[in-house]
Structures are given as C-alpha cells and as structure tokens.
C-alpha cells in the first residue's frame, strides 16, 4: 500500500516509520510511506501556509492554496488516482476503530492530511477531503502524530505486515472484549506467582479462565462494550 502524508512537520514521524514492525514492512516493500511538506507548495513569498480566520477569533487556519496544490500534485492524474481516499485527521472526525482500519487496509493507496493550529479552511474539507477521522477525544498541537497512529493501525491489518512474533487474533477488540492478563517466565518473581491454571496444561480450563478474565476486566473498565450488539448482552 502507498500512503502519502501531507504535513508541515514530516520530521516528527520519519523515524517512527523506519522502526520496528512498520520499518520492516517498509523495507519489505509491503508499505510505501511518502512524507510531503505542505510548505513546499506555498506560493507565498514568505512560504506562509496559514492566515487569520474571517469573522475573527484566536489562532490561525491553514489556507487553501498550498493544500490544494499539494494534494493535486501528490495524487497525480492517472485515472485510478481519482478514487484515492483523502483523509483529514481532526478532533471532530469519525472515531477511529479497528473496523475502520480493516476497511482502509483494503485500499491500494491513501492520502493523509494533517492540519495544525485551529484547523484548515472549510473549502479544503468540502472539495478535497473524502473522509475525516479522529484518533480520540483529545486535541493535539497538530495532526501529524494522529496520521502516524492511523498508519500504524491500518498497516497491522495488511496481510504480511505482522510477523510470527505478533498476531491479529489475540489482540484487544478483535472479539470486542479487553485482553486477558499474560505471564512469562519466571513462575515466581519477587514473590509474585503466575496463576496456577496457566501452568496446568489444561487448555480447556485455560481458555475458560482467559475468557472470564476478559469479561471481568471489560465490565470494570469498559462496561459499554459488554452491552454492544456484537456481544449479545454478555
Ligand atoms: C484540526 C487530530 C486539526 C482541528 C488533530 C486541531 C487531535 C486529533 C487539529 C484542530 C489534532 C485527533 C480544532 C484544535 C490538529 N488533534 N483527535 N490537532 N482543532 O484525531
């Protein structure tokens, strides 16, 4: 998958994409992540990319010209480029879930747009952006980290990105429940022991214990997940 990220701060995340599982996917060629600095497209003599909001108010808005030129240049003119999703990361977007990530993971290509300050001119959103996504109910100084979070979340849903050491099957949210507690060696560490059931070798009993732990934790931390349709009033 090719992912183009339009940002004012590409260096915030260039290292992130070179490390760990994402870095391996980039090296393998499964992922082709391209960082673009929106400022490179500013036609302003001082390379400005933002301006004050009409109607007054605090803060600055990203102005249309550099963003339109950047998106149009990066997207290209090939017929298949016309349908490429242009995703704007913003606090008022659709909340990101693993289901959305799985859907986006089927695309050949994504264009991610990161805003800063108080956001961007509405005409960019109306004419250029095809989907608005939020990574959670909090505000960041700019959307670049949010774009990196989205890339990470989408990438791990692409076949071949996760190796043997990680898997999609056991993570939280796959069955709409929080994850169960896990332990590795040693059996006793600083007088804290591993639950005996996990050492029993009884796989049916271990499965039952893990499920029970998931339900206990989900009820305590995220009770709304238990009454969702998917879990049928578990
Ligand atoms: C647009 C995304 C972008 C508007 C971006 C801020 C959080 C998220 C930005 C604003 C971001 C998220 C109105 C403050 C840049 N912060 N939750 N910051 N406003 O996905």
PDB file of C-alpha atoms and ligand atoms in Angstrom:
ATOM      1  CA  UNK A   1       0.000   0.000   0.000  1.00  0.00           C
ATOM      2  CA  UNK A   2       1.197   3.515  -0.800  1.00  0.00           C
ATOM      3  CA  UNK A   3       0.483   6.129   1.886  1.00  0.00           C
ATOM      4  CA  UNK A   4       1.188   9.801   1.191  1.00  0.00           C
ATOM      5  CA  UNK A   5       1.247  12.023   4.280  1.00  0.00           C
ATOM      6  CA  UNK A   6       0.878  15.783   3.825  1.00  0.00           C
ATOM      7  CA  UNK A   7       2.150  17.645   6.882  1.00  0.00           C
ATOM      8  CA  UNK A   8       4.082  20.723   7.976  1.00  0.00           C
ATOM      9  CA  UNK A   9       6.278  18.567  10.208  1.00  0.00           C
ATOM     10  CA  UNK A  10       7.422  15.438   8.305  1.00  0.00           C
ATOM     11  CA  UNK A  11      10.410  15.020  10.643  1.00  0.00           C
ATOM     12  CA  UNK A  12       8.076  14.394  13.586  1.00  0.00           C
ATOM     13  CA  UNK A  13       7.315  10.916  12.195  1.00  0.00           C
ATOM     14  CA  UNK A  14      10.034   9.936   9.661  1.00  0.00           C
ATOM     15  CA  UNK A  15      11.879   8.000  12.386  1.00  0.00           C
ATOM     16  CA  UNK A  16       8.675   6.339  13.542  1.00  0.00           C
ATOM     17  CA  UNK A  17       8.099   4.748  10.120  1.00  0.00           C
ATOM     18  CA  UNK A  18      11.678   3.427   9.965  1.00  0.00           C
ATOM     19  CA  UNK A  19      11.451   1.412  13.207  1.00  0.00           C
ATOM     20  CA  UNK A  20      10.031  -1.866  14.407  1.00  0.00           C
ATOM     21  CA  UNK A  21       7.250  -3.673  12.551  1.00  0.00           C
ATOM     22  CA  UNK A  22       6.400  -0.678  10.335  1.00  0.00           C
ATOM     23  CA  UNK A  23      10.079  -0.234   9.418  1.00  0.00           C
ATOM     24  CA  UNK A  24      10.244  -3.901   8.395  1.00  0.00           C
ATOM     25  CA  UNK A  25       7.095  -3.552   6.250  1.00  0.00           C
ATOM     26  CA  UNK A  26       8.639  -0.511   4.537  1.00  0.00           C
ATOM     27  CA  UNK A  27      11.876  -2.454   3.855  1.00  0.00           C
ATOM     28  CA  UNK A  28       9.870  -5.446   2.569  1.00  0.00           C
ATOM     29  CA  UNK A  29       8.010  -3.162   0.159  1.00  0.00           C
ATOM     30  CA  UNK A  30       4.590  -4.009   1.639  1.00  0.00           C
ATOM     31  CA  UNK A  31       4.337  -0.368   2.722  1.00  0.00           C
ATOM     32  CA  UNK A  32       5.436   2.663   0.693  1.00  0.00           C
ATOM     33  CA  UNK A  33       5.152   5.664   3.024  1.00  0.00           C
ATOM     34  CA  UNK A  34       5.853   9.072   1.471  1.00  0.00           C
ATOM     35  CA  UNK A  35       6.137  12.204   3.624  1.00  0.00           C
ATOM     36  CA  UNK A  36       5.480  15.570   1.965  1.00  0.00           C
ATOM     37  CA  UNK A  37       5.925  19.036   3.452  1.00  0.00           C
ATOM     38  CA  UNK A  38       2.890  21.195   2.587  1.00  0.00           C
ATOM     39  CA  UNK A  39       5.098  24.301   2.860  1.00  0.00           C
ATOM     40  CA  UNK A  40       6.927  23.182  -0.323  1.00  0.00           C
ATOM     41  CA  UNK A  41       3.742  24.093  -2.272  1.00  0.00           C
ATOM     42  CA  UNK A  42       3.246  27.570  -0.740  1.00  0.00           C
ATOM     43  CA  UNK A  43       3.103  30.225  -3.471  1.00  0.00           C
ATOM     44  CA  UNK A  44       3.599  32.933  -0.822  1.00  0.00           C
ATOM     45  CA  UNK A  45       6.895  34.844  -0.996  1.00  0.00           C
ATOM     46  CA  UNK A  46       7.430  34.127   2.728  1.00  0.00           C
ATOM     47  CA  UNK A  47       6.290  30.498   2.300  1.00  0.00           C
ATOM     48  CA  UNK A  48       3.333  31.138   4.608  1.00  0.00           C
ATOM     49  CA  UNK A  49       0.724  28.371   4.816  1.00  0.00           C
ATOM     50  CA  UNK A  50      -1.779  29.887   7.264  1.00  0.00           C
ATOM     51  CA  UNK A  51      -3.845  33.004   7.837  1.00  0.00           C
ATOM     52  CA  UNK A  52      -6.284  34.595  10.320  1.00  0.00           C
ATOM     53  CA  UNK A  53      -9.904  33.393  10.371  1.00  0.00           C
ATOM     54  CA  UNK A  54     -12.581  35.547   8.677  1.00  0.00           C
ATOM     55  CA  UNK A  55     -15.086  36.652  11.311  1.00  0.00           C
ATOM     56  CA  UNK A  56     -12.352  36.916  13.930  1.00  0.00           C
ATOM     57  CA  UNK A  57     -11.206  34.616  16.682  1.00  0.00           C
ATOM     58  CA  UNK A  58      -7.951  33.283  18.023  1.00  0.00           C
ATOM     59  CA  UNK A  59      -5.472  31.171  16.135  1.00  0.00           C
ATOM     60  CA  UNK A  60      -4.527  30.589  12.537  1.00  0.00           C
ATOM     61  CA  UNK A  61      -6.058  28.451   9.787  1.00  0.00           C
ATOM     62  CA  UNK A  62      -4.310  26.558   7.038  1.00  0.00           C
ATOM     63  CA  UNK A  63      -5.012  28.473   3.829  1.00  0.00           C
ATOM     64  CA  UNK A  64      -6.380  26.618   0.752  1.00  0.00           C
ATOM     65  CA  UNK A  65      -3.675  27.238  -1.881  1.00  0.00           C
ATOM     66  CA  UNK A  66      -0.760  25.140  -0.554  1.00  0.00           C
ATOM     67  CA  UNK A  67      -3.054  22.267   0.451  1.00  0.00           C
ATOM     68  CA  UNK A  68      -4.940  22.151  -2.893  1.00  0.00           C
ATOM     69  CA  UNK A  69      -1.664  22.255  -4.829  1.00  0.00           C
ATOM     70  CA  UNK A  70      -0.042  19.628  -2.582  1.00  0.00           C
ATOM     71  CA  UNK A  71      -2.977  17.184  -2.781  1.00  0.00           C
ATOM     72  CA  UNK A  72      -3.392  17.621  -6.549  1.00  0.00           C
ATOM     73  CA  UNK A  73       0.347  17.201  -7.183  1.00  0.00           C
ATOM     74  CA  UNK A  74       0.771  14.169  -4.906  1.00  0.00           C
ATOM     75  CA  UNK A  75      -2.438  12.479  -6.112  1.00  0.00           C
ATOM     76  CA  UNK A  76      -1.439  12.676  -9.775  1.00  0.00           C
ATOM     77  CA  UNK A  77      -3.534  12.489 -12.918  1.00  0.00           C
ATOM     78  CA  UNK A  78      -3.784   8.745 -13.574  1.00  0.00           C
ATOM     79  CA  UNK A  79      -7.426   7.563 -13.831  1.00  0.00           C
ATOM     80  CA  UNK A  80      -7.009   5.208 -10.838  1.00  0.00           C
ATOM     81  CA  UNK A  81      -5.704   8.092  -8.639  1.00  0.00           C
ATOM     82  CA  UNK A  82      -9.076   9.879  -8.795  1.00  0.00           C
ATOM     83  CA  UNK A  83     -10.644   7.476  -6.280  1.00  0.00           C
ATOM     84  CA  UNK A  84      -7.817   7.634  -3.723  1.00  0.00           C
ATOM     85  CA  UNK A  85      -9.231   8.435  -0.255  1.00  0.00           C
ATOM     86  CA  UNK A  86      -8.055  11.790   1.138  1.00  0.00           C
ATOM     87  CA  UNK A  87      -8.291  11.515   4.914  1.00  0.00           C
ATOM     88  CA  UNK A  88      -8.156  14.554   7.209  1.00  0.00           C
ATOM     89  CA  UNK A  89      -7.133  13.899  10.820  1.00  0.00           C
ATOM     90  CA  UNK A  90      -9.157  16.153  13.140  1.00  0.00           C
ATOM     91  CA  UNK A  91     -10.781  16.058  16.591  1.00  0.00           C
ATOM     92  CA  UNK A  92     -14.277  16.314  15.053  1.00  0.00           C
ATOM     93  CA  UNK A  93     -13.770  13.345  12.721  1.00  0.00           C
ATOM     94  CA  UNK A  94     -15.288   9.863  12.832  1.00  0.00           C
ATOM     95  CA  UNK A  95     -13.728   7.996  15.798  1.00  0.00           C
ATOM     96  CA  UNK A  96     -11.038   5.532  14.616  1.00  0.00           C
ATOM     97  CA  UNK A  97     -11.711   1.845  15.304  1.00  0.00           C
ATOM     98  CA  UNK A  98     -10.070  -1.420  14.228  1.00  0.00           C
ATOM     99  CA  UNK A  99     -13.092  -1.960  11.939  1.00  0.00           C
ATOM    100  CA  UNK A 100     -12.292   1.303  10.088  1.00  0.00           C
ATOM    101  CA  UNK A 101      -8.609   0.307   9.963  1.00  0.00           C
ATOM    102  CA  UNK A 102      -9.520  -3.074   8.401  1.00  0.00           C
ATOM    103  CA  UNK A 103     -11.632  -1.265   5.785  1.00  0.00           C
ATOM    104  CA  UNK A 104      -8.827   1.193   4.944  1.00  0.00           C
ATOM    105  CA  UNK A 105      -6.300  -1.671   4.776  1.00  0.00           C
ATOM    106  CA  UNK A 106      -8.030  -2.911   1.591  1.00  0.00           C
ATOM    107  CA  UNK A 107      -7.153   0.315  -0.308  1.00  0.00           C
ATOM    108  CA  UNK A 108      -4.256   0.417  -2.779  1.00  0.00           C
ATOM    109  CA  UNK A 109      -3.371   3.919  -1.693  1.00  0.00           C
ATOM    110  CA  UNK A 110      -4.236   6.546   0.972  1.00  0.00           C
ATOM    111  CA  UNK A 111      -3.550  10.284   1.201  1.00  0.00           C
ATOM    112  CA  UNK A 112      -3.454  11.618   4.773  1.00  0.00           C
ATOM    113  CA  UNK A 113      -3.753  15.314   5.530  1.00  0.00           C
ATOM    114  CA  UNK A 114      -2.505  16.712   8.823  1.00  0.00           C
ATOM    115  CA  UNK A 115      -3.670  20.115   9.998  1.00  0.00           C
ATOM    116  CA  UNK A 116      -2.341  22.377  12.737  1.00  0.00           C
ATOM    117  CA  UNK A 117      -3.359  25.412  14.805  1.00  0.00           C
ATOM    118  CA  UNK A 118      -7.133  25.674  14.781  1.00  0.00           C
ATOM    119  CA  UNK A 119      -7.519  23.548  11.671  1.00  0.00           C
ATOM    120  CA  UNK A 120      -7.952  24.253   7.976  1.00  0.00           C
ATOM    121  CA  UNK A 121     -10.157  26.351   5.699  1.00  0.00           C
ATOM    122  CA  UNK A 122     -13.541  24.601   5.263  1.00  0.00           C
ATOM    123  CA  UNK A 123     -13.181  24.672   1.436  1.00  0.00           C
ATOM    124  CA  UNK A 124     -10.330  22.155   1.725  1.00  0.00           C
ATOM    125  CA  UNK A 125     -12.633  19.811   3.611  1.00  0.00           C
ATOM    126  CA  UNK A 126     -15.537  20.320   1.199  1.00  0.00           C
ATOM    127  CA  UNK A 127     -13.604  19.949  -2.062  1.00  0.00           C
ATOM    128  CA  UNK A 128     -10.611  17.731  -1.286  1.00  0.00           C
ATOM    129  CA  UNK A 129     -11.210  15.603   1.789  1.00  0.00           C
ATOM    130  CA  UNK A 130     -13.229  12.390   1.364  1.00  0.00           C
ATOM    131  CA  UNK A 131     -13.157  11.215   4.983  1.00  0.00           C
ATOM    132  CA  UNK A 132     -12.495  12.840   8.372  1.00  0.00           C
ATOM    133  CA  UNK A 133     -11.089  10.659  11.147  1.00  0.00           C
ATOM    134  CA  UNK A 134     -10.301  11.339  14.825  1.00  0.00           C
ATOM    135  CA  UNK A 135      -7.927   9.125  16.810  1.00  0.00           C
ATOM    136  CA  UNK A 136      -9.719  10.018  20.064  1.00  0.00           C
ATOM    137  CA  UNK A 137     -11.429  12.693  22.139  1.00  0.00           C
ATOM    138  CA  UNK A 138      -8.417  14.897  22.823  1.00  0.00           C
ATOM    139  CA  UNK A 139      -6.634  17.722  20.998  1.00  0.00           C
ATOM    140  CA  UNK A 140      -3.046  17.570  19.735  1.00  0.00           C
ATOM    141  CA  UNK A 141      -0.874  20.511  18.630  1.00  0.00           C
ATOM    142  CA  UNK A 142      -1.049  19.147  15.082  1.00  0.00           C
ATOM    143  CA  UNK A 143      -2.424  16.127  13.221  1.00  0.00           C
ATOM    144  CA  UNK A 144       0.903  14.534  12.272  1.00  0.00           C
ATOM    145  CA  UNK A 145       1.057  12.146  15.233  1.00  0.00           C
ATOM    146  CA  UNK A 146      -2.617  11.308  14.579  1.00  0.00           C
ATOM    147  CA  UNK A 147      -1.703  10.426  10.960  1.00  0.00           C
ATOM    148  CA  UNK A 148       1.134   8.212  12.239  1.00  0.00           C
ATOM    149  CA  UNK A 149      -1.296   6.459  14.600  1.00  0.00           C
ATOM    150  CA  UNK A 150      -3.694   5.820  11.708  1.00  0.00           C
ATOM    151  CA  UNK A 151      -0.873   4.421   9.521  1.00  0.00           C
ATOM    152  CA  UNK A 152       0.230   2.072  12.309  1.00  0.00           C
ATOM    153  CA  UNK A 153      -3.319   0.892  12.979  1.00  0.00           C
ATOM    154  CA  UNK A 154      -4.070   0.319   9.257  1.00  0.00           C
ATOM    155  CA  UNK A 155      -0.676  -1.242   8.460  1.00  0.00           C
ATOM    156  CA  UNK A 156      -1.021  -4.047  11.010  1.00  0.00           C
ATOM    157  CA  UNK A 157      -4.255  -5.112   9.267  1.00  0.00           C
ATOM    158  CA  UNK A 158      -2.425  -5.629   5.944  1.00  0.00           C
ATOM    159  CA  UNK A 159      -1.526  -9.291   5.329  1.00  0.00           C
ATOM    160  CA  UNK A 160       2.219  -9.880   5.831  1.00  0.00           C
ATOM    161  CA  UNK A 161       2.915  -6.814   7.992  1.00  0.00           C
ATOM    162  CA  UNK A 162       2.709  -8.662  11.326  1.00  0.00           C
ATOM    163  CA  UNK A 163       5.285 -11.453  11.539  1.00  0.00           C
ATOM    164  CA  UNK A 164       5.345 -14.539  13.713  1.00  0.00           C
ATOM    165  CA  UNK A 165       6.022 -12.575  16.902  1.00  0.00           C
ATOM    166  CA  UNK A 166       2.719 -10.708  16.723  1.00  0.00           C
ATOM    167  CA  UNK A 167      -0.736 -11.696  15.663  1.00  0.00           C
ATOM    168  CA  UNK A 168      -4.090 -10.123  14.973  1.00  0.00           C
ATOM    169  CA  UNK A 169      -6.065 -12.929  16.600  1.00  0.00           C
ATOM    170  CA  UNK A 170      -5.264 -12.291  20.270  1.00  0.00           C
ATOM    171  CA  UNK A 171      -5.413  -8.507  20.452  1.00  0.00           C
ATOM    172  CA  UNK A 172      -7.970  -6.459  22.354  1.00  0.00           C
ATOM    173  CA  UNK A 173     -11.048  -5.543  20.287  1.00  0.00           C
ATOM    174  CA  UNK A 174     -10.836  -8.486  17.920  1.00  0.00           C
ATOM    175  CA  UNK A 175     -13.644 -10.105  19.888  1.00  0.00           C
ATOM    176  CA  UNK A 176     -14.865  -6.738  21.255  1.00  0.00           C
ATOM    177  CA  UNK A 177     -13.506  -7.566  24.704  1.00  0.00           C
ATOM    178  CA  UNK A 178     -10.428  -6.276  26.500  1.00  0.00           C
ATOM    179  CA  UNK A 179      -7.428  -8.618  26.634  1.00  0.00           C
ATOM    180  CA  UNK A 180      -6.703 -11.191  29.368  1.00  0.00           C
ATOM    181  CA  UNK A 181      -3.644 -10.991  31.697  1.00  0.00           C
ATOM    182  CA  UNK A 182      -0.489 -12.652  30.368  1.00  0.00           C
ATOM    183  CA  UNK A 183       2.641 -14.014  32.052  1.00  0.00           C
ATOM    184  CA  UNK A 184       6.043 -15.317  31.011  1.00  0.00           C
ATOM    185  CA  UNK A 185       8.965 -16.815  32.906  1.00  0.00           C
ATOM    186  CA  UNK A 186       9.872 -16.956  35.728  1.00  0.00           C
ATOM    187  CA  UNK A 187       6.978 -18.693  37.521  1.00  0.00           C
ATOM    188  CA  UNK A 188       7.722 -16.623  40.661  1.00  0.00           C
ATOM    189  CA  UNK A 189       9.173 -13.117  40.520  1.00  0.00           C
ATOM    190  CA  UNK A 190       9.671 -11.111  43.763  1.00  0.00           C
ATOM    191  CA  UNK A 191       7.166 -13.392  45.500  1.00  0.00           C
ATOM    192  CA  UNK A 192       4.525 -12.778  42.797  1.00  0.00           C
ATOM    193  CA  UNK A 193       3.427 -16.062  41.197  1.00  0.00           C
ATOM    194  CA  UNK A 194       1.825 -16.848  37.885  1.00  0.00           C
ATOM    195  CA  UNK A 195      -1.830 -18.035  38.191  1.00  0.00           C
ATOM    196  CA  UNK A 196      -1.562 -21.847  38.604  1.00  0.00           C
ATOM    197  CA  UNK A 197      -4.204 -22.501  35.904  1.00  0.00           C
ATOM    198  CA  UNK A 198      -1.734 -21.239  33.272  1.00  0.00           C
ATOM    199  CA  UNK A 199       0.804 -23.888  34.368  1.00  0.00           C
ATOM    200  CA  UNK A 200      -1.796 -26.697  34.473  1.00  0.00           C
ATOM    201  CA  UNK A 201      -1.534 -27.694  30.829  1.00  0.00           C
ATOM    202  CA  UNK A 202      -5.334 -27.955  30.727  1.00  0.00           C
ATOM    203  CA  UNK A 203      -6.152 -25.970  27.580  1.00  0.00           C
ATOM    204  CA  UNK A 204      -9.924 -26.013  28.024  1.00  0.00           C
ATOM    205  CA  UNK A 205      -9.571 -24.669  31.558  1.00  0.00           C
ATOM    206  CA  UNK A 206      -7.046 -22.039  30.421  1.00  0.00           C
ATOM    207  CA  UNK A 207      -9.442 -20.859  27.694  1.00  0.00           C
ATOM    208  CA  UNK A 208     -12.272 -20.619  30.208  1.00  0.00           C
ATOM    209  CA  UNK A 209     -10.076 -18.653  32.682  1.00  0.00           C
ATOM    210  CA  UNK A 210      -8.913 -16.227  29.986  1.00  0.00           C
ATOM    211  CA  UNK A 211     -12.482 -15.560  28.807  1.00  0.00           C
ATOM    212  CA  UNK A 212     -13.577 -14.964  32.412  1.00  0.00           C
ATOM    213  CA  UNK A 213     -10.677 -12.535  32.965  1.00  0.00           C
ATOM    214  CA  UNK A 214     -11.625 -10.667  29.776  1.00  0.00           C
ATOM    215  CA  UNK A 215     -15.207 -10.264  30.967  1.00  0.00           C
ATOM    216  CA  UNK A 216     -14.171  -9.163  34.489  1.00  0.00           C
ATOM    217  CA  UNK A 217     -11.786  -6.536  33.089  1.00  0.00           C
ATOM    218  CA  UNK A 218     -14.227  -5.332  30.431  1.00  0.00           C
ATOM    219  CA  UNK A 219     -17.052  -4.993  32.986  1.00  0.00           C
ATOM    220  CA  UNK A 220     -14.788  -2.926  35.273  1.00  0.00           C
ATOM    221  CA  UNK A 221     -13.198  -0.675  32.641  1.00  0.00           C
ATOM    222  CA  UNK A 222     -15.443  -0.596  29.579  1.00  0.00           C
ATOM    223  CA  UNK A 223     -18.945  -1.802  30.565  1.00  0.00           C
ATOM    224  CA  UNK A 224     -20.398  -0.260  27.374  1.00  0.00           C
ATOM    225  CA  UNK A 225     -18.515  -2.894  25.322  1.00  0.00           C
ATOM    226  CA  UNK A 226     -20.476  -5.682  27.044  1.00  0.00           C
ATOM    227  CA  UNK A 227     -23.892  -4.352  26.072  1.00  0.00           C
ATOM    228  CA  UNK A 228     -22.923  -3.873  22.416  1.00  0.00           C
ATOM    229  CA  UNK A 229     -24.824  -5.925  19.814  1.00  0.00           C
ATOM    230  CA  UNK A 230     -21.722  -7.947  18.919  1.00  0.00           C
ATOM    231  CA  UNK A 231     -21.522  -9.424  22.402  1.00  0.00           C
ATOM    232  CA  UNK A 232     -25.238 -10.145  22.656  1.00  0.00           C
ATOM    233  CA  UNK A 233     -25.650  -8.794  26.232  1.00  0.00           C
ATOM    234  CA  UNK A 234     -22.784 -10.925  27.548  1.00  0.00           C
TER     235      UNK A 234
HETATM  236  C1  LIG B   1      -7.968  20.232  13.178  1.00  0.00           C
HETATM  237  C2  LIG B   1      -6.393  15.369  15.262  1.00  0.00           C
HETATM  238  C3  LIG B   1      -6.714  19.682  13.419  1.00  0.00           C
HETATM  239  C4  LIG B   1      -8.601  20.992  14.142  1.00  0.00           C
HETATM  240  C5  LIG B   1      -5.712  16.553  15.060  1.00  0.00           C
HETATM  241  C6  LIG B   1      -6.701  20.699  15.597  1.00  0.00           C
HETATM  242  C7  LIG B   1      -6.378  15.783  17.604  1.00  0.00           C
HETATM  243  C8  LIG B   1      -6.731  14.977  16.542  1.00  0.00           C
HETATM  244  C9  LIG B   1      -6.082  19.938  14.616  1.00  0.00           C
HETATM  245  C10 LIG B   1      -7.963  21.232  15.356  1.00  0.00           C
HETATM  246  C11 LIG B   1      -5.379  17.332  16.169  1.00  0.00           C
HETATM  247  C12 LIG B   1      -7.483  13.699  16.780  1.00  0.00           C
HETATM  248  C13 LIG B   1      -9.936  22.492  16.127  1.00  0.00           C
HETATM  249  C14 LIG B   1      -7.990  22.237  17.619  1.00  0.00           C
HETATM  250  C15 LIG B   1      -4.727  19.347  14.888  1.00  0.00           C
HETATM  251  N1  LIG B   1      -5.708  16.930  17.420  1.00  0.00           N
HETATM  252  N2  LIG B   1      -8.118  13.553  17.947  1.00  0.00           N
HETATM  253  N3  LIG B   1      -4.729  18.557  16.091  1.00  0.00           N
HETATM  254  N4  LIG B   1      -8.624  21.985  16.360  1.00  0.00           N
HETATM  255  O1  LIG B   1      -7.515  12.836  15.921  1.00  0.00           O
END
